[in-house]
Structure formats: structure tokens, C-alpha cells
């Protein structure tokens, strides 16, 4: 008689002896890998879309202004020094075109407005026996300085657009903003209680800032072969800068 066949071991024992039996089939692993890859790609696409999405008006987004404030202290200090030394060979307009910033112009204008308001009061107190503080001068100084920072670059940009000079808005703001550095130095020096000294400081600041602007705008005109527009553009810059210095002197240091 034939002996009965031995009983089969349970499935759990087989899995312990042969681990390959517990693993999923190869096609299941491939499918799972494809699903994970697709989910990862989808998440990356959503993340990129969220980063690149901007509102209908780009100027309302943070990313629109971020490159214009991407400067450090050394960059600002080098640009301040360049604005006060226009006789050097390096052209500031090259920096304004490639890495123009609005950070420096904003703080230069802010410092100038408050320096004018404060030093004009101190100088007035030293010249007169009666001390009186007029807060309205702070508002007036901010209006004049910020108005110049907005209107002058806007005018230069419009002229550039009409004549084909090719200057961007941020390069015009950067160029004009740093040209105000000379007036900031004049405002600090005007602590001296002397009307003649005030005229000397602000006229010198106007001349220095005008030379700085002419040195950087004239090469752009020559580069575009627009000599027929050179005289009115450069003359307008001279008149505007000198008028700005005279206005500061007459409004605050009388």
C-alpha cells in the first residue's frame, strides 16, 4: 500500500523560508514606481506654477520688485563713491543698466529729505535768537525730494523712449537717485550758520551731480548716434539739476 503524502507546510512558513514569495510581482513594483514618479512630477509642476504665478498686474507682485533691491552694503557704498567722483573713468550707467537698484535711491532721497528738514532748523536756530520748530518743513522736504526722484527719472525715461536711447525705468531711477548724494552732503554741511556757505554748498552739489549725470547720459546718446538730440537732452539735465539745488536753498535755508 502506498503511504499517504506528507501534509503541505503553511503559507507563512513558506514565506519565511523563501522571502521572494512574499515580494510583489515585478510588474506591480514597476507600476508603483511609475505612480510615485508621476505624483512627484505633478507636485514639482504645481510648485513651479505657484512660484511663477503673478497677479494680472505684475507690479503688484513681490517678485517684480525683488531684483531691484538685490544689493548689499558694499554695492551701495561703491555706487555712492562713484556718484561723488564723476571724474573717474568708470561709467556708472553700465552698472545702472545691468544691475540697477532702487534701494539706494530710496534711502538717499529719504535721508536727504530729513537732513534738509533737520539741518535747516538747526542752522536757523544758530542764526536767530528765537527757536521755533515747523513740522511742515518735513512734509515740504519729502514732497520736493520724492517729487524730484519720481519726476526727473520719468522725464528722462520718456525722452529715452521717444528718441530710442534704450534706457529702462530702473536705470533712470538708479542714475538720478544716486546723483542726489551730492545734495545730501551739501545738506549736512549746511549746518554752518552762514547764508553764503549755504549757496556755495548747494551750487557745488548741483554742479557735481550735473557732471555725474552728463558723464553717464552723453555716452548713451553717442552710442545711439543721436547727436541731433544731444543738446536739448543735456541742457534739460543741467537746468533741472541746478534748479533742484536752488529750490532746496531758497525753500529751507533762507
CSV table of C-alpha atoms in Angstrom, one decimal:
chain,number,residue,atom,x,y,z
A,1,UNK,CA,0.0,0.0,0.0
A,2,UNK,CA,1.1,3.5,-0.7
A,3,UNK,CA,1.9,5.7,2.2
A,4,UNK,CA,-0.1,9.0,2.4
A,5,UNK,CA,1.6,12.1,1.2
A,6,UNK,CA,3.1,14.4,3.8
A,7,UNK,CA,1.0,17.5,4.6
A,8,UNK,CA,2.0,20.7,2.9
A,9,UNK,CA,3.6,23.4,5.2
A,10,UNK,CA,1.5,26.5,5.8
A,11,UNK,CA,1.9,29.6,3.6
A,12,UNK,CA,3.6,31.6,6.4
A,13,UNK,CA,6.3,29.0,6.7
A,14,UNK,CA,6.9,29.1,3.0
A,15,UNK,CA,7.3,32.9,3.1
A,16,UNK,CA,9.8,32.7,5.9
A,17,UNK,CA,11.9,30.0,4.0
A,18,UNK,CA,11.5,31.8,0.6
A,19,UNK,CA,11.3,35.6,1.0
A,20,UNK,CA,10.9,36.0,-2.7
A,21,UNK,CA,7.4,34.6,-2.4
A,22,UNK,CA,6.4,37.5,-0.1
A,23,UNK,CA,7.5,40.2,-2.5
A,24,UNK,CA,5.0,41.6,-5.0
A,25,UNK,CA,5.3,40.7,-8.6
A,26,UNK,CA,7.8,42.7,-10.7
A,27,UNK,CA,5.1,44.4,-12.7
A,28,UNK,CA,3.5,45.6,-9.5
A,29,UNK,CA,6.7,47.2,-8.4
A,30,UNK,CA,7.1,48.9,-11.8
A,31,UNK,CA,3.6,50.2,-11.6
A,32,UNK,CA,4.1,51.6,-8.1
A,33,UNK,CA,7.3,53.3,-9.2
A,34,UNK,CA,5.6,54.9,-12.2
A,35,UNK,CA,2.8,56.2,-9.9
A,36,UNK,CA,5.3,57.7,-7.4
A,37,UNK,CA,7.2,59.3,-10.3
A,38,UNK,CA,4.0,60.8,-11.7
A,39,UNK,CA,3.0,62.2,-8.3
A,40,UNK,CA,6.4,63.7,-7.8
A,41,UNK,CA,6.4,65.4,-11.2
A,42,UNK,CA,2.9,66.7,-10.6
A,43,UNK,CA,4.0,68.2,-7.2
A,44,UNK,CA,7.0,69.8,-8.8
A,45,UNK,CA,4.9,71.3,-11.6
A,46,UNK,CA,2.4,72.7,-9.1
A,47,UNK,CA,5.3,74.2,-7.1
A,48,UNK,CA,6.8,75.9,-10.1
A,49,UNK,CA,3.4,77.2,-11.2
A,50,UNK,CA,2.9,78.7,-7.8
A,51,UNK,CA,6.3,80.4,-7.9
A,52,UNK,CA,5.8,81.7,-11.4
A,53,UNK,CA,2.2,82.9,-10.9
A,54,UNK,CA,1.8,86.6,-10.7
A,55,UNK,CA,-1.3,88.8,-10.5
A,56,UNK,CA,-2.9,90.4,-13.5
A,57,UNK,CA,-0.7,93.5,-12.9
A,58,UNK,CA,2.9,92.4,-12.5
A,59,UNK,CA,3.8,95.5,-10.5
A,60,UNK,CA,1.6,94.2,-7.6
A,61,UNK,CA,3.8,91.2,-7.1
A,62,UNK,CA,6.7,90.9,-4.7
A,63,UNK,CA,8.8,89.1,-7.3
A,64,UNK,CA,8.5,92.1,-9.6
A,65,UNK,CA,10.4,94.4,-7.2
A,66,UNK,CA,12.8,91.9,-5.6
A,67,UNK,CA,15.6,92.2,-8.3
A,68,UNK,CA,15.6,96.0,-7.8
A,69,UNK,CA,16.5,95.7,-4.1
A,70,UNK,CA,19.0,92.8,-4.5
A,71,UNK,CA,22.1,94.8,-3.4
A,72,UNK,CA,24.4,94.6,-0.3
A,73,UNK,CA,26.2,97.3,1.7
A,74,UNK,CA,29.4,97.1,-0.4
A,75,UNK,CA,27.4,97.6,-3.7
A,76,UNK,CA,25.7,100.7,-2.3
A,77,UNK,CA,28.9,102.2,-0.9
A,78,UNK,CA,30.7,101.7,-4.2
A,79,UNK,CA,27.8,103.5,-6.0
A,80,UNK,CA,27.8,106.3,-3.5
A,81,UNK,CA,31.5,106.8,-4.1
A,82,UNK,CA,31.1,106.7,-7.8
A,83,UNK,CA,28.4,109.4,-7.7
A,84,UNK,CA,30.7,111.7,-5.7
A,85,UNK,CA,33.7,111.1,-8.0
A,86,UNK,CA,32.4,111.6,-11.6
A,87,UNK,CA,35.9,112.4,-12.8
A,88,UNK,CA,36.9,108.8,-12.7
A,89,UNK,CA,36.9,106.8,-15.9
A,90,UNK,CA,34.4,104.2,-14.9
A,91,UNK,CA,30.8,104.8,-16.2
A,92,UNK,CA,28.0,104.4,-13.7
A,93,UNK,CA,25.5,103.9,-16.4
A,94,UNK,CA,27.0,100.4,-17.1
A,95,UNK,CA,26.1,99.4,-13.6
A,96,UNK,CA,22.7,101.1,-13.8
A,97,UNK,CA,21.9,99.1,-16.9
A,98,UNK,CA,23.0,95.7,-15.8
A,99,UNK,CA,22.3,95.9,-12.0
A,100,UNK,CA,20.3,99.0,-11.4
A,101,UNK,CA,18.7,99.2,-8.0
A,102,UNK,CA,16.0,101.2,-6.3
A,103,UNK,CA,17.2,100.5,-2.7
A,104,UNK,CA,20.0,103.1,-2.8
A,105,UNK,CA,17.9,105.9,-4.4
A,106,UNK,CA,15.1,105.4,-1.9
A,107,UNK,CA,17.2,105.7,1.1
A,108,UNK,CA,19.3,108.5,-0.3
A,109,UNK,CA,16.1,110.5,-1.0
A,110,UNK,CA,14.7,109.7,2.5
A,111,UNK,CA,18.0,110.7,4.1
A,112,UNK,CA,18.1,113.9,2.1
A,113,UNK,CA,14.6,114.9,3.0
A,114,UNK,CA,15.1,114.5,6.7
A,115,UNK,CA,18.7,116.0,6.6
A,116,UNK,CA,17.3,119.1,4.9
A,117,UNK,CA,14.5,119.5,7.4
A,118,UNK,CA,16.8,119.0,10.4
A,119,UNK,CA,19.8,121.0,9.3
A,120,UNK,CA,17.7,123.9,8.1
A,121,UNK,CA,16.1,124.2,11.5
A,122,UNK,CA,19.5,123.9,13.4
A,123,UNK,CA,21.1,126.5,11.1
A,124,UNK,CA,18.1,128.8,11.5
A,125,UNK,CA,18.3,128.5,15.3
A,126,UNK,CA,22.0,129.4,15.2
A,127,UNK,CA,21.3,132.4,13.0
A,128,UNK,CA,18.3,133.7,15.0
A,129,UNK,CA,17.8,134.2,18.7
A,130,UNK,CA,14.3,132.8,18.7
A,131,UNK,CA,13.9,129.0,18.3
A,132,UNK,CA,10.7,127.7,16.6
A,133,UNK,CA,10.2,124.2,15.1
A,134,UNK,CA,8.0,123.9,12.0
A,135,UNK,CA,7.0,120.3,11.2
A,136,UNK,CA,5.5,121.5,7.9
A,137,UNK,CA,9.1,121.7,6.6
A,138,UNK,CA,9.5,117.9,6.9
A,139,UNK,CA,6.4,117.4,4.7
A,140,UNK,CA,7.6,120.0,2.2
A,141,UNK,CA,11.1,118.5,2.1
A,142,UNK,CA,9.7,115.0,1.5
A,143,UNK,CA,7.4,116.4,-1.3
A,144,UNK,CA,10.2,118.2,-3.0
A,145,UNK,CA,12.8,115.4,-2.8
A,146,UNK,CA,10.5,112.5,-3.6
A,147,UNK,CA,8.9,114.5,-6.4
A,148,UNK,CA,12.3,115.0,-8.0
A,149,UNK,CA,13.1,111.3,-7.5
A,150,UNK,CA,9.9,110.4,-9.4
A,151,UNK,CA,9.5,113.2,-12.0
A,152,UNK,CA,13.1,113.5,-13.2
A,153,UNK,CA,13.7,109.8,-14.0
A,154,UNK,CA,10.2,109.6,-15.5
A,155,UNK,CA,11.0,112.6,-17.8
A,156,UNK,CA,14.4,111.0,-18.8
A,157,UNK,CA,12.7,107.7,-19.5
A,158,UNK,CA,10.0,109.3,-21.7
A,159,UNK,CA,12.7,111.1,-23.6
A,160,UNK,CA,14.7,107.9,-23.9
A,161,UNK,CA,11.6,106.1,-25.2
A,162,UNK,CA,10.8,108.7,-27.8
A,163,UNK,CA,14.3,109.1,-29.1
A,164,UNK,CA,15.4,105.5,-28.9
A,165,UNK,CA,18.1,105.8,-26.2
A,166,UNK,CA,17.1,102.5,-24.7
A,167,UNK,CA,17.2,103.4,-21.0
A,168,UNK,CA,15.0,101.4,-18.8
A,169,UNK,CA,12.9,102.8,-15.9
A,170,UNK,CA,15.1,101.3,-13.2
A,171,UNK,CA,18.3,102.5,-14.8
A,172,UNK,CA,16.9,106.1,-14.9
A,173,UNK,CA,15.8,105.8,-11.2
A,174,UNK,CA,19.2,104.4,-10.2
A,175,UNK,CA,21.1,107.1,-12.1
A,176,UNK,CA,19.1,110.0,-10.8
A,177,UNK,CA,18.7,108.6,-7.3
A,178,UNK,CA,22.5,108.3,-6.8
A,179,UNK,CA,23.0,111.8,-8.2
A,180,UNK,CA,21.2,113.1,-5.1
A,181,UNK,CA,24.2,112.0,-3.0
A,182,UNK,CA,25.9,115.4,-3.6
A,183,UNK,CA,22.9,117.3,-2.2
A,184,UNK,CA,22.9,115.1,0.9
A,185,UNK,CA,26.5,116.1,1.6
A,186,UNK,CA,25.5,119.7,1.0
A,187,UNK,CA,22.6,119.5,3.4
A,188,UNK,CA,24.9,118.1,6.2
A,189,UNK,CA,27.5,120.8,5.6
A,190,UNK,CA,24.8,123.5,5.7
A,191,UNK,CA,24.7,123.1,9.5
A,192,UNK,CA,27.0,126.1,9.3
A,193,UNK,CA,25.1,129.3,10.2
A,194,UNK,CA,26.1,131.2,7.0
A,195,UNK,CA,23.9,132.1,4.1
A,196,UNK,CA,26.9,132.4,1.8
A,197,UNK,CA,28.1,129.0,2.8
A,198,UNK,CA,24.7,127.5,2.0
A,199,UNK,CA,24.8,129.0,-1.5
A,200,UNK,CA,28.3,127.6,-2.1
A,201,UNK,CA,27.4,124.1,-0.8
A,202,UNK,CA,24.2,123.7,-2.9
A,203,UNK,CA,25.7,125.2,-6.0
A,204,UNK,CA,28.7,122.9,-5.7
A,205,UNK,CA,26.3,120.0,-5.2
A,206,UNK,CA,24.3,120.9,-8.3
A,207,UNK,CA,27.5,121.2,-10.4
A,208,UNK,CA,28.8,117.8,-9.1
A,209,UNK,CA,25.6,116.0,-9.6
A,210,UNK,CA,25.1,117.6,-13.1
A,211,UNK,CA,28.6,116.5,-14.2
A,212,UNK,CA,27.8,113.0,-12.9
A,213,UNK,CA,24.6,112.8,-15.0
A,214,UNK,CA,26.1,114.3,-18.1
A,215,UNK,CA,29.1,111.9,-18.0
A,216,UNK,CA,26.7,108.9,-17.9
A,217,UNK,CA,24.0,110.1,-20.3
A,218,UNK,CA,26.2,111.6,-23.0
A,219,UNK,CA,27.8,108.1,-23.9
A,220,UNK,CA,24.3,106.7,-24.3
A,221,UNK,CA,23.4,109.4,-26.8
A,222,UNK,CA,26.7,108.9,-28.7
A,223,UNK,CA,26.2,105.1,-28.7
A,224,UNK,CA,22.8,105.5,-30.4
A,225,UNK,CA,24.1,108.2,-32.9
A,226,UNK,CA,21.6,110.8,-31.7
A,227,UNK,CA,23.7,113.9,-31.8
A,228,UNK,CA,20.8,115.9,-33.1
A,229,UNK,CA,19.0,115.3,-29.7
A,230,UNK,CA,22.1,115.7,-27.6
A,231,UNK,CA,21.9,119.5,-27.0
A,232,UNK,CA,18.3,119.6,-25.7
A,233,UNK,CA,18.6,116.5,-23.6
A,234,UNK,CA,21.8,117.5,-21.9
A,235,UNK,CA,20.7,121.1,-21.5
A,236,UNK,CA,17.5,119.9,-19.8
A,237,UNK,CA,19.5,117.8,-17.4
A,238,UNK,CA,21.7,120.8,-16.5
A,239,UNK,CA,18.7,123.1,-15.9
A,240,UNK,CA,16.8,120.5,-13.9
A,241,UNK,CA,19.7,119.7,-11.5
A,242,UNK,CA,20.7,123.2,-10.9
A,243,UNK,CA,17.1,124.3,-10.3
A,244,UNK,CA,16.7,121.5,-7.8
A,245,UNK,CA,19.7,122.8,-5.8
A,246,UNK,CA,18.4,126.4,-5.9
A,247,UNK,CA,14.9,125.3,-4.8
A,248,UNK,CA,16.4,123.5,-1.8
A,249,UNK,CA,18.4,126.5,-0.8
A,250,UNK,CA,15.5,129.0,-1.2
A,251,UNK,CA,12.9,126.9,0.5
A,252,UNK,CA,14.8,125.8,3.5
A,253,UNK,CA,17.9,127.9,4.1
A,254,UNK,CA,16.8,131.5,4.0
